[in-house]
Each structure stands twice: as structure tokens, then as C-alpha cells.
XYZ file of C-alpha atoms in Angstrom:
546
model
C 0.605 -18.743 -16.502
C -2.057 -16.346 -15.126
C -2.272 -15.769 -11.394
C -5.741 -17.395 -11.338
C -4.109 -20.822 -11.751
C -2.731 -20.622 -8.210
C -6.243 -20.105 -6.854
C -7.537 -23.088 -8.810
C -4.644 -25.240 -7.578
C -5.289 -24.225 -3.960
C -8.976 -25.101 -4.313
C -7.979 -28.644 -5.276
C -5.022 -29.227 -2.958
C -6.153 -27.239 0.112
C -9.898 -27.014 -0.533
C -11.166 -27.157 3.047
C -8.336 -25.120 4.570
C -8.965 -21.524 5.550
C -7.896 -19.055 2.883
C -9.164 -15.705 4.141
C -10.380 -14.258 7.422
C -12.052 -10.878 7.804
C -11.776 -9.142 11.169
C -13.777 -5.964 11.403
C -13.910 -4.213 14.787
C -15.941 -1.431 13.173
C -19.215 -3.387 13.029
C -21.590 -4.740 15.652
C -21.457 -8.396 16.647
C -25.023 -8.968 15.461
C -24.411 -7.862 11.870
C -26.193 -10.148 9.398
C -23.829 -12.695 7.785
C -24.327 -13.434 4.083
C -21.483 -15.878 3.396
C -22.929 -19.158 4.699
C -21.138 -21.728 2.565
C -18.288 -22.281 5.044
C -18.191 -22.961 8.771
C -18.100 -19.447 10.140
C -16.552 -18.725 13.522
C -19.235 -16.834 15.341
C -17.981 -13.747 17.201
C -17.784 -14.056 20.953
C -18.984 -11.185 23.131
C -16.783 -8.083 22.849
C -14.698 -9.593 20.022
C -14.390 -8.163 16.493
C -16.766 -9.373 13.827
C -15.136 -12.353 12.087
C -15.790 -14.264 8.854
C -13.725 -16.812 6.994
C -13.807 -18.812 3.775
C -11.901 -21.817 2.482
C -9.831 -22.015 -0.692
C -12.595 -24.057 -2.329
C -15.261 -21.484 -1.539
C -12.915 -18.656 -2.526
C -12.475 -20.225 -5.974
C -16.177 -20.980 -6.351
C -17.043 -17.372 -5.475
C -14.577 -16.141 -8.097
C -16.116 -18.487 -10.684
C -19.649 -17.310 -9.892
C -18.515 -13.716 -10.198
C -16.906 -14.494 -13.566
C -20.075 -16.123 -14.937
C -22.137 -13.232 -13.597
C -19.953 -10.752 -15.492
C -19.867 -12.838 -18.666
C -23.665 -13.028 -18.680
C -23.756 -9.226 -18.336
C -21.666 -8.891 -21.479
C -18.176 -8.431 -20.026
C -15.544 -9.743 -22.410
C -11.798 -10.183 -22.577
C -10.090 -6.803 -22.529
C -12.962 -4.948 -20.831
C -12.270 -3.044 -17.631
C -14.062 -3.728 -14.350
C -13.604 -1.447 -11.347
C -13.581 -2.239 -7.622
C -14.417 0.526 -5.137
C -14.637 -1.292 -1.822
C -13.130 -1.335 1.631
C -11.153 -4.436 2.609
C -13.612 -7.285 3.135
C -14.081 -10.967 2.423
C -15.738 -10.250 -0.934
C -12.859 -8.161 -2.308
C -10.422 -10.816 -3.524
C -13.018 -13.263 -4.947
C -14.399 -10.386 -7.014
C -10.871 -9.434 -8.145
C -10.177 -13.004 -9.261
C -13.610 -13.322 -10.820
C -12.801 -10.338 -13.006
C -9.465 -11.863 -14.021
C -11.124 -15.193 -14.876
C -13.249 -13.450 -17.544
C -10.140 -12.098 -19.254
C -11.180 -8.573 -18.275
C -8.861 -6.153 -16.500
C -9.334 -5.581 -12.765
C -9.208 -1.871 -11.890
C -9.126 -1.149 -8.125
C -9.969 2.411 -7.011
C -8.688 4.281 -3.974
C -11.349 4.346 -1.254
C -10.460 7.952 -0.450
C -11.420 9.261 -3.877
C -13.982 12.042 -3.878
C -16.859 11.925 -6.373
C -15.021 13.900 -9.045
C -11.962 11.652 -8.749
C -14.118 8.533 -9.057
C -15.745 9.918 -12.195
C -12.344 10.884 -13.616
C -10.893 7.401 -13.044
C -13.942 5.636 -14.473
C -13.563 7.638 -17.660
C -9.774 7.467 -17.860
C -9.651 3.673 -17.492
C -12.728 3.036 -19.687
C -14.387 1.109 -16.853
C -17.505 -0.766 -18.023
C -18.645 -2.240 -14.685
C -18.058 -0.986 -11.140
C -18.389 -3.035 -7.957
C -18.862 -0.747 -4.954
C -19.429 -1.082 -1.229
C -21.930 0.637 1.088
C -19.390 3.253 2.170
C -19.503 4.820 -1.308
C -23.258 5.142 -1.908
C -23.276 8.869 -1.139
C -20.308 9.662 -3.373
C -21.773 7.692 -6.283
C -25.264 9.171 -5.880
C -23.906 12.625 -6.706
C -22.494 11.435 -10.038
C -24.798 8.495 -10.819
C -26.611 10.202 -13.695
C -23.310 11.023 -15.390
C -21.693 7.613 -15.006
C -24.639 5.241 -15.522
C -25.209 5.766 -19.251
C -22.736 3.125 -20.408
C -21.866 1.371 -17.147
C -23.231 -1.276 -14.862
C -22.982 -0.458 -11.151
C -22.966 -3.459 -8.793
C -23.687 -2.956 -5.105
C -21.746 -5.286 -2.787
C -23.183 -4.955 0.692
C -26.051 -5.349 3.057
C -29.045 -3.159 3.635
C -31.097 -1.274 1.073
C -29.717 -1.500 -2.450
C -29.270 1.912 -4.132
C -31.748 2.491 -6.969
C -28.971 3.161 -9.489
C -27.349 -0.250 -8.969
C -27.803 -4.003 -9.153
C -27.342 -6.267 -6.116
C -24.265 -8.495 -6.195
C -25.188 -10.724 -3.258
C -28.668 -11.506 -4.580
C -27.551 -12.093 -8.170
C -24.254 -13.952 -8.045
C -25.411 -16.908 -5.929
C -27.411 -18.272 -8.874
C -24.444 -18.624 -11.195
C -22.222 -21.622 -11.856
C -19.315 -22.318 -9.527
C -17.377 -24.063 -12.307
C -14.342 -22.500 -13.963
C -15.417 -20.401 -16.996
C -12.285 -21.586 -18.858
C -11.501 -18.328 -20.607
C -8.039 -18.600 -22.168
C -5.616 -16.105 -20.635
C -1.907 -15.745 -21.425
C 0.966 -14.026 -19.667
C 0.978 -11.378 -22.392
C -2.669 -10.442 -21.904
C -3.459 -7.260 -20.019
C -4.478 -8.075 -16.450
C -4.966 -4.945 -14.374
C -4.920 -1.180 -14.173
C -3.770 0.458 -10.968
C -3.817 4.167 -10.260
C -0.893 6.258 -9.114
C -1.245 7.754 -5.651
C -2.524 11.026 -7.055
C -0.441 13.183 -4.687
C 0.311 15.637 -7.539
C -3.178 16.035 -8.976
C -5.474 13.490 -10.585
C -3.938 10.007 -10.736
C -2.516 8.244 -13.771
C -3.737 4.811 -14.876
C -0.975 2.171 -14.797
C -1.428 -0.757 -17.194
C 0.023 -4.189 -16.337
C 0.089 -7.563 -18.061
C -0.646 -10.879 -16.358
C 3.062 -11.687 -16.378
C 3.677 -8.689 -14.114
C 1.138 -10.006 -11.582
C 2.812 -13.400 -11.695
C 6.252 -11.890 -11.222
C 5.120 -9.934 -8.169
C 3.925 -13.202 -6.620
C 7.255 -14.899 -7.337
C 9.147 -11.925 -5.871
C 7.141 -11.955 -2.636
C 7.503 -15.680 -2.060
C 11.219 -15.569 -2.867
C 11.890 -12.703 -0.469
C 9.882 -13.894 2.541
C 9.737 -17.654 2.093
C 6.065 -18.130 2.901
C 5.005 -21.691 3.638
C 1.626 -23.309 4.106
C 1.980 -22.764 7.860
C 2.465 -19.000 7.613
C -0.411 -16.641 8.421
C -0.227 -13.182 6.853
C -1.882 -10.193 8.528
C -3.016 -7.721 5.860
C -4.014 -4.275 7.118
C -3.336 -1.851 4.214
C -6.022 -1.353 1.543
C -6.276 -4.042 -1.131
C -6.780 -1.457 -3.879
C -3.058 -0.707 -3.590
C -0.445 -2.928 -5.201
C 1.504 -3.170 -1.945
C -1.118 -5.030 0.100
C -2.218 -7.324 -2.707
C 1.246 -8.257 -3.925
C 2.359 -9.107 -0.390
C -0.752 -11.292 -0.088
C 0.325 -13.095 -3.260
C 2.901 -14.880 -1.071
C -0.012 -16.503 0.769
C -1.647 -17.362 -2.551
C 1.450 -19.201 -3.778
C 1.963 -21.093 -0.508
C -1.708 -21.816 0.192
C -1.446 -20.150 3.584
C -4.095 -18.258 5.524
C -4.380 -14.479 5.375
C -6.249 -12.183 7.741
C -7.844 -8.962 6.486
C -7.976 -6.583 9.432
C -10.075 -3.427 9.466
C -8.427 -1.380 12.180
C -5.005 0.059 12.964
C -4.999 0.677 16.717
C -2.088 -1.071 18.479
C -4.315 -3.255 20.656
C -6.380 -4.327 17.627
C -3.280 -5.298 15.635
C -1.681 -7.187 18.520
C -4.934 -8.999 19.332
C -5.308 -10.072 15.698
C -1.735 -11.385 15.631
C -2.382 -13.253 18.872
C -5.832 -14.683 18.110
C -5.127 -15.683 14.502
C -1.551 -16.865 15.180
C -0.133 -14.541 12.544
C 3.489 -15.106 11.552
C 4.019 -12.311 9.021
C 2.841 -8.728 9.479
C 3.369 -5.873 7.066
C 3.136 -2.513 8.845
C 3.245 1.068 7.691
C 5.521 3.442 9.573
C 2.698 5.208 11.506
C 1.273 1.907 12.783
C 4.672 0.654 13.929
C 5.252 3.992 15.654
C 1.866 3.767 17.382
C 2.640 0.260 18.663
C 5.963 1.426 20.103
C 4.341 4.448 21.754
C 1.596 2.253 23.242
C 4.212 -0.128 24.665
C 6.318 2.701 26.072
C 3.281 4.341 27.705
C 2.035 1.068 29.151
C -1.196 1.233 27.134
C -0.612 -2.338 25.967
C 0.989 -5.219 27.814
C 2.817 -7.572 25.447
C 2.428 -10.396 27.984
C -1.312 -10.315 27.355
C -0.850 -11.556 23.781
C 0.502 -14.720 22.183
C 3.207 -13.368 19.866
C 5.901 -16.058 19.871
C 4.873 -17.304 16.423
C 5.304 -13.831 14.838
C 8.504 -14.268 12.808
C 8.636 -11.386 10.303
C 7.795 -7.703 10.470
C 8.332 -5.786 7.291
C 7.648 -2.226 6.230
C 7.329 -0.570 2.854
C 5.737 2.373 1.034
C 8.007 5.051 2.513
C 11.492 5.562 4.010
C 11.823 3.890 7.400
C 13.655 5.751 10.177
C 16.557 3.675 11.450
C 15.664 4.491 15.048
C 12.186 3.033 14.612
C 13.616 -0.394 13.793
C 16.255 -0.150 16.517
C 13.468 0.542 19.029
C 11.343 -2.259 17.550
C 14.164 -4.765 18.068
C 14.271 -3.875 21.770
C 10.748 -5.227 22.225
C 10.773 -7.874 19.487
C 14.381 -9.100 19.308
C 13.425 -12.392 17.629
C 11.711 -10.720 14.672
C 13.233 -10.866 11.223
C 12.955 -7.495 9.577
C 12.706 -6.526 5.926
C 11.828 -3.383 4.048
C 10.501 -3.375 0.514
C 10.715 -0.621 -2.051
C 8.449 -0.453 -5.048
C 5.988 1.536 -7.093
C 2.638 0.738 -8.646
C 4.485 1.208 -11.950
C 6.689 -1.752 -10.952
C 3.728 -3.802 -9.683
C 4.250 -2.865 -6.077
C 6.855 -3.919 -3.520
C 10.038 -5.808 -4.092
C 12.011 -4.395 -7.005
C 14.435 -3.380 -4.248
C 14.406 -4.992 -0.813
C 16.650 -5.096 2.244
C 16.343 -8.834 2.816
C 16.191 -10.557 6.192
C 19.455 -10.878 8.070
C 20.800 -7.488 7.079
C 20.191 -5.633 10.332
C 23.573 -3.930 9.915
C 22.093 -2.159 6.881
C 18.888 -0.886 8.449
C 18.184 2.461 6.855
C 18.882 1.167 3.357
C 16.077 0.084 1.017
C 18.374 -2.767 0.017
C 19.563 -4.571 -3.072
C 17.843 -5.466 -6.364
C 14.906 -7.775 -5.759
C 14.341 -11.209 -7.273
C 14.427 -10.875 -11.075
C 15.074 -7.117 -10.987
C 17.893 -4.891 -12.257
C 18.696 -1.523 -10.693
C 20.882 1.444 -11.597
C 21.372 5.027 -10.393
C 21.723 7.717 -13.051
C 22.334 11.432 -13.491
C 20.124 13.922 -15.340
C 21.420 12.598 -18.679
C 20.559 9.061 -17.535
C 24.196 8.060 -17.315
C 25.226 5.779 -14.433
C 26.754 7.763 -11.566
C 29.809 6.800 -9.553
C 29.170 4.553 -6.570
C 28.350 6.747 -3.585
C 26.990 9.626 -5.654
C 23.333 10.635 -5.547
C 21.246 10.082 -8.670
C 17.833 8.945 -9.849
C 16.915 5.325 -9.189
C 15.884 3.286 -12.256
C 14.572 -0.294 -12.250
C 14.023 -2.933 -14.915
C 12.283 -6.293 -14.765
C 9.193 -8.357 -15.674
C 7.038 -6.273 -13.328
C 7.476 -2.935 -15.111
C 4.231 -1.446 -16.402
C 3.243 -1.469 -20.048
C 2.368 2.233 -19.999
C 0.355 4.962 -18.415
C -2.945 4.121 -20.072
C -3.933 6.730 -22.695
C -1.029 8.989 -21.670
C 1.929 8.465 -24.041
C 3.689 11.697 -23.018
C 3.773 10.744 -19.330
C 4.871 7.220 -20.282
C 7.777 8.538 -22.339
C 8.974 10.628 -19.389
C 9.552 7.611 -17.145
C 9.914 4.536 -19.395
C 12.661 4.214 -22.012
C 12.844 1.903 -25.018
C 15.086 -0.562 -23.176
C 12.481 -1.087 -20.465
C 14.100 1.017 -17.731
C 11.592 2.703 -15.426
C 12.840 5.995 -13.954
C 11.297 6.226 -10.517
C 11.744 9.893 -9.624
C 13.428 8.807 -6.389
C 16.918 10.037 -5.578
C 19.219 7.359 -4.191
C 22.829 6.355 -3.601
C 24.617 3.002 -3.382
C 27.222 2.127 -0.765
C 30.372 0.060 -1.279
C 28.484 -3.155 -0.420
C 25.870 -2.525 -3.102
C 23.082 -1.507 -0.733
C 20.879 1.322 -1.946
C 19.759 4.197 0.259
C 16.785 6.329 -0.669
C 17.662 10.003 -0.392
C 14.389 11.613 -1.444
C 11.812 12.140 -4.133
C 13.285 14.095 -7.028
C 10.476 16.637 -6.840
C 10.827 16.950 -3.042
C 14.482 18.023 -3.099
C 14.860 21.466 -1.499
C 17.302 23.882 -3.127
C 18.372 26.403 -0.518
C 21.033 28.962 -1.324
C 22.241 26.754 -4.168
C 22.605 23.660 -1.945
C 20.483 20.528 -2.396
C 18.713 19.389 0.758
C 17.178 15.927 0.906
C 14.232 16.014 3.337
C 14.402 12.298 4.131
C 17.870 12.745 5.629
C 16.634 15.545 7.902
C 13.493 13.564 8.811
C 15.614 10.565 9.722
C 17.791 12.747 11.973
C 14.822 14.402 13.717
C 13.100 11.044 14.255
C 15.828 10.242 16.808
C 14.499 12.954 19.109
C 12.638 11.068 21.871
C 9.590 13.360 21.955
C 8.871 13.107 18.222
C 6.330 10.619 16.886
C 6.366 11.681 13.218
C 8.043 14.363 11.136
C 7.868 15.735 7.618
C 10.303 18.202 6.068
C 9.188 20.348 3.133
C 10.553 23.288 1.215
C 8.938 26.698 1.637
C 9.543 29.768 -0.491
C 12.109 32.209 0.907
C 13.049 35.664 -0.388
C 16.791 35.251 0.024
C 17.565 31.530 -0.209
C 14.884 30.527 -2.706
C 13.655 27.801 -0.384
C 14.112 26.872 3.238
C 13.545 23.581 5.052
C 10.480 23.550 7.279
C 9.898 20.679 9.722
C 6.331 19.715 10.568
C 6.611 17.801 13.843
C 3.989 15.573 15.438
C 4.774 14.852 19.082
C 4.086 11.630 20.939
C 0.978 11.781 23.156
C 1.741 13.514 26.444
C 5.144 14.827 25.315
C 6.117 18.493 25.297
C 8.732 20.137 23.134
C 9.597 23.680 22.086
C 11.099 25.183 18.965
C 14.231 25.917 21.013
C 14.486 22.226 21.979
C 14.375 21.210 18.315
C 16.904 23.835 17.280
C 19.286 22.703 19.997
C 18.901 19.071 18.924
C 19.695 20.088 15.334
C 23.041 21.671 16.242
C 24.641 18.370 15.228
C 23.507 18.981 11.655
C 25.480 21.174 9.242
C 24.047 24.676 9.428
C 22.557 24.633 5.933
C 20.631 21.425 6.746
C 18.980 22.751 9.893
C 15.253 23.491 9.502
C 14.615 27.224 9.373
C 11.000 26.790 10.385
C 9.508 24.487 13.048
C 5.768 23.763 12.947
C 4.108 21.570 15.571
C 1.170 19.838 13.892
C -0.051 16.425 12.746
C 1.681 14.797 9.785
C -0.865 13.690 7.173
C -0.255 10.371 5.435
C -2.225 8.665 2.685
C -3.708 5.132 3.077
C -0.393 3.564 2.009
C 1.570 5.469 4.650
C 3.254 8.054 2.441
C 3.532 11.592 3.775
C 1.243 13.899 1.828
C 3.837 16.560 1.119
C 1.864 18.387 -1.605
C -0.898 18.905 0.967
C 1.637 20.210 3.506
C 3.216 22.561 0.969
C -0.228 23.937 0.143
C -1.120 24.326 3.832
C 2.045 26.225 4.737
C 3.114 27.873 1.468
C 2.477 31.402 2.779
C 4.379 30.880 6.017
C 7.082 33.472 6.672
C 8.869 34.009 3.313
C 11.490 36.139 5.115
C 12.479 33.484 7.689
C 16.114 33.221 6.584
C 16.632 36.989 6.745
C 15.527 37.110 10.347
C 17.607 34.088 11.360
C 20.833 35.143 9.646
């Protein structure tokens, strides 16, 4: 059945219960509120702006959005884009699109104007919902994108001249279900790849993939009606939305938080009684640093109900979780591996209760198959490094309008080749070694940056680290470590080199660079950006060192 059926069920069974809360510390307390259908908790002085809606209102909003789109000519199979920051309107619009039989197409909020235009054209988007943060970017391309598209402004203040107002229009439409027939085999959504290697690819999914991601999340983390999920990452990404699907299935409350500072996260957990929190590595690191420095006092917050902390989107340093357990010993911990091509997190997951395997990405997720293969796509011996491949109901249909790229990663048997290098231990747990394209070949030896990053992360002064390959005249490539120190810490190149003496000589970074480590909105290190920034750095480094 389509994912929309869960929303309709929740509206009947849990109609008056809170479904979604928006916390937005970025706005003033006196901001005008436009969602008046539900009892809103008015912000107290010096507290973040807060809105909430019930499951009944959530479903009615989605229905109104669907009727609005249908009246504008949207039909089954059309594509409707969403370019918005996390807010209370986001998910009702997403479900409203799905209820028409159209495909929901979320866009990355960091896209520049040319990337927005590219994605609109690539995905054949007919209608675009956009928030106030994107007016400037759309103004520069409005004449080029308006000819065959409807642009819908979702926000307060003056409506841009090239758009139609969502808030003023949608309230007049029916709140009844539009009853468009949708099957599991119908196309449901297009998500974009992260775009770290150029313009992104459009990833096409069926409704059955959305449903499977919901089943995976609920199976892995056992959400109940009493759980409260804190969602911080952007909803345009499969990771945030598919984790939220656990709340959808259980009928539990979810909190959309705009803000990543440690005190903001901890206050949200405390005030909203959150039980499940999904963090990215940088945010978890920031919380630990704030605790260690005394910037936050855990006794000031109510955190006893917080039962699960899980991390995904990138390799997790073992030391980070070991340090986390010192402050939060009662927390269950899980890590989830996934790709937008496999409808987000969960095709591989550690699973709670496996603290002895921290550092692994885990075992095959619910309903998933996994194998590790060599360059000829033959299964490697257990313990050997190869490319990770996954298979299951959540695998994409294709890269939309890109058959060549599809053929490179998806075979006729349904195996998706991830481009990630991994190995499996004797207990069947899988360890991510590195991205295939990030492997550094130095003097004929393969270096896996993640292994070096994990080692360096144990150095007390280091907050974040990225290892990349740089061109070298003698060795072909050398490993360069970009190191971001914790606030107030000092460290020299000599200190790092001494710490690295425990590594085999060929694995030691030949170049140390103290700088910030850029990460994208989903927490992944932007290594192409780093390689571009430092590609001309010292091509003779190995000659001088050896």
C-alpha cells in the first residue's frame, strides 16, 4: 500500500494527538503564525519559536494541498518539486503531492541557481514549492524556468511577483481525501544524489521503496506511540525523512529542529521529552566538546527519557561513541548505512546491543541482502576488501533519464553497487573501508582514508579530520590530513607526526594541514572540495621526507 495510508490511519486513530512540532530558534518570538487550526503552544520569553499540528490537521493539510494541485492540472506521474527549509509545512506538502499520484521531488537547500535550474529540467518538474530563503536564487532564473512551470511561494511576507501564494490559496480547498488510486508499483519520488562529483543525478523510486524504508526503520528501532523523534537533518534528504517514517508508522510525535548548537539540541530533547535522536558526526562531536569544556551542564536538562542515539550518513569514529557512552551510558546506540539509491538509511545497520562491534556499519538490514565483490563482481573471501553491493525492495528503479549511469551501478539481478569499499569480519559484521573513488594509491599501495581518519580521531586535540590524496611526483599520490582542532586546543605538525608513529610508515600522512573540515548538510565530508582546494600543495612532499 502507499505510504499515504499510514497518514490517513493516524488521522482517524490519533486525530487529536500531536504529530509534528517545529522549533525554530532562528526567528523572533513575535513572528506571525499562519497555522491556526490546532492549539498552538505560544512561545515563552527567550524560548525558540514553536508550532505544532495534530495528525488530523496534518492529513487535512495534505488533502488540501492535493486538491490545490489537482485543480492546477497536476496529474498522476507529474513531478512536483520542494525547495524549502525544514518547517511545519514541508511534510504536509510532500504527502499532498503523493496523494495526487504525482512524484515528490525534494531539492537540496544548498543548490545555487544554476543547480536548481538543472534539477528542474532533469527531473521534468512541473510545479515547484519554495520557501522565502530561495527568493533571490529563483529571481535570477525565473524567466527561464517559468515558461512551463508553476512556482508556489510557501512563506510569509511579500509574495514574489513570479509566484503564486500557497498559504492564501490552499485554505479554500477541500480537506477530504482526493481518492486517487495509487499502487506499490507506481512511481513515488525522485531524490537527487549528493552532487559531490558535479551536478547531481536524479534517483527514481517506486511507492514500494518508500513503504519498505518505513518498515526498515520501525523494525530496527522499535518506535512506539510513546516515542518522540528529534529530526534535525534536512527533510529533502532520504536519511531524515526515512527515519521519520518510524514515527509515521507508530503514530508518535516528531520534532523538527532548526538549529545544531549543543545547547539547542539538548534543550529540545529536554523540553519535548525526545526519546530518539539521530545525529550527524559533527553535531555529536560538538556536544561532547561542549560537555568537556563545561559550556553545557547536563544536569540542567531532563534527558532520562532519551533512549536511542543513532548516527548515519558517514563513517563514525569508534572513539566518538566510546566518549559518548561515558556521558550517556544508558543510551542504546545504532549506526545506519544507506544511500539515496537504496531509499536512505538501513540497508546495513549495526543494531542496538552490539557495542562490541562499534566501528562496523553492521549487518544486512531488514529485508536486505548484502555482498562484497571484486572488480569482476565476484564475491571476495571473508576478510578481504571489496565493493559493497546491496539488494532489496528499496533499490532505485534507475537514474532518471541516465541509462548509462544506471547500468554502471545496477545489474539485471537487482544488485546495486555502492562504490563503497568494505570488508566483513568472521561474525558477519561489515566495516566500511572507504569510497572506491577516495582510495589513495601511493607507491603502489592502497590507502583507505577512513582508516587513517579513524586513527587520527583518537588524538585528544582533534575535533574533525579528513584524509585526501594529493598528487606527488614520486609516489603518484600521498595522504594529506586536514585537521580541525577542538576550540582552545593547540597542536603542531610534529605532534601529529609523533602520534602517527604507531601507523605503518606507508599509512602515515605526508602532509598535515590545519584547517576546518567542510561537510555537506547530511554530514559527509566534502572531499572533492578539499582536493580542489589543496591540489597544488607540495607535489614533491615525499621526496623531501624520504
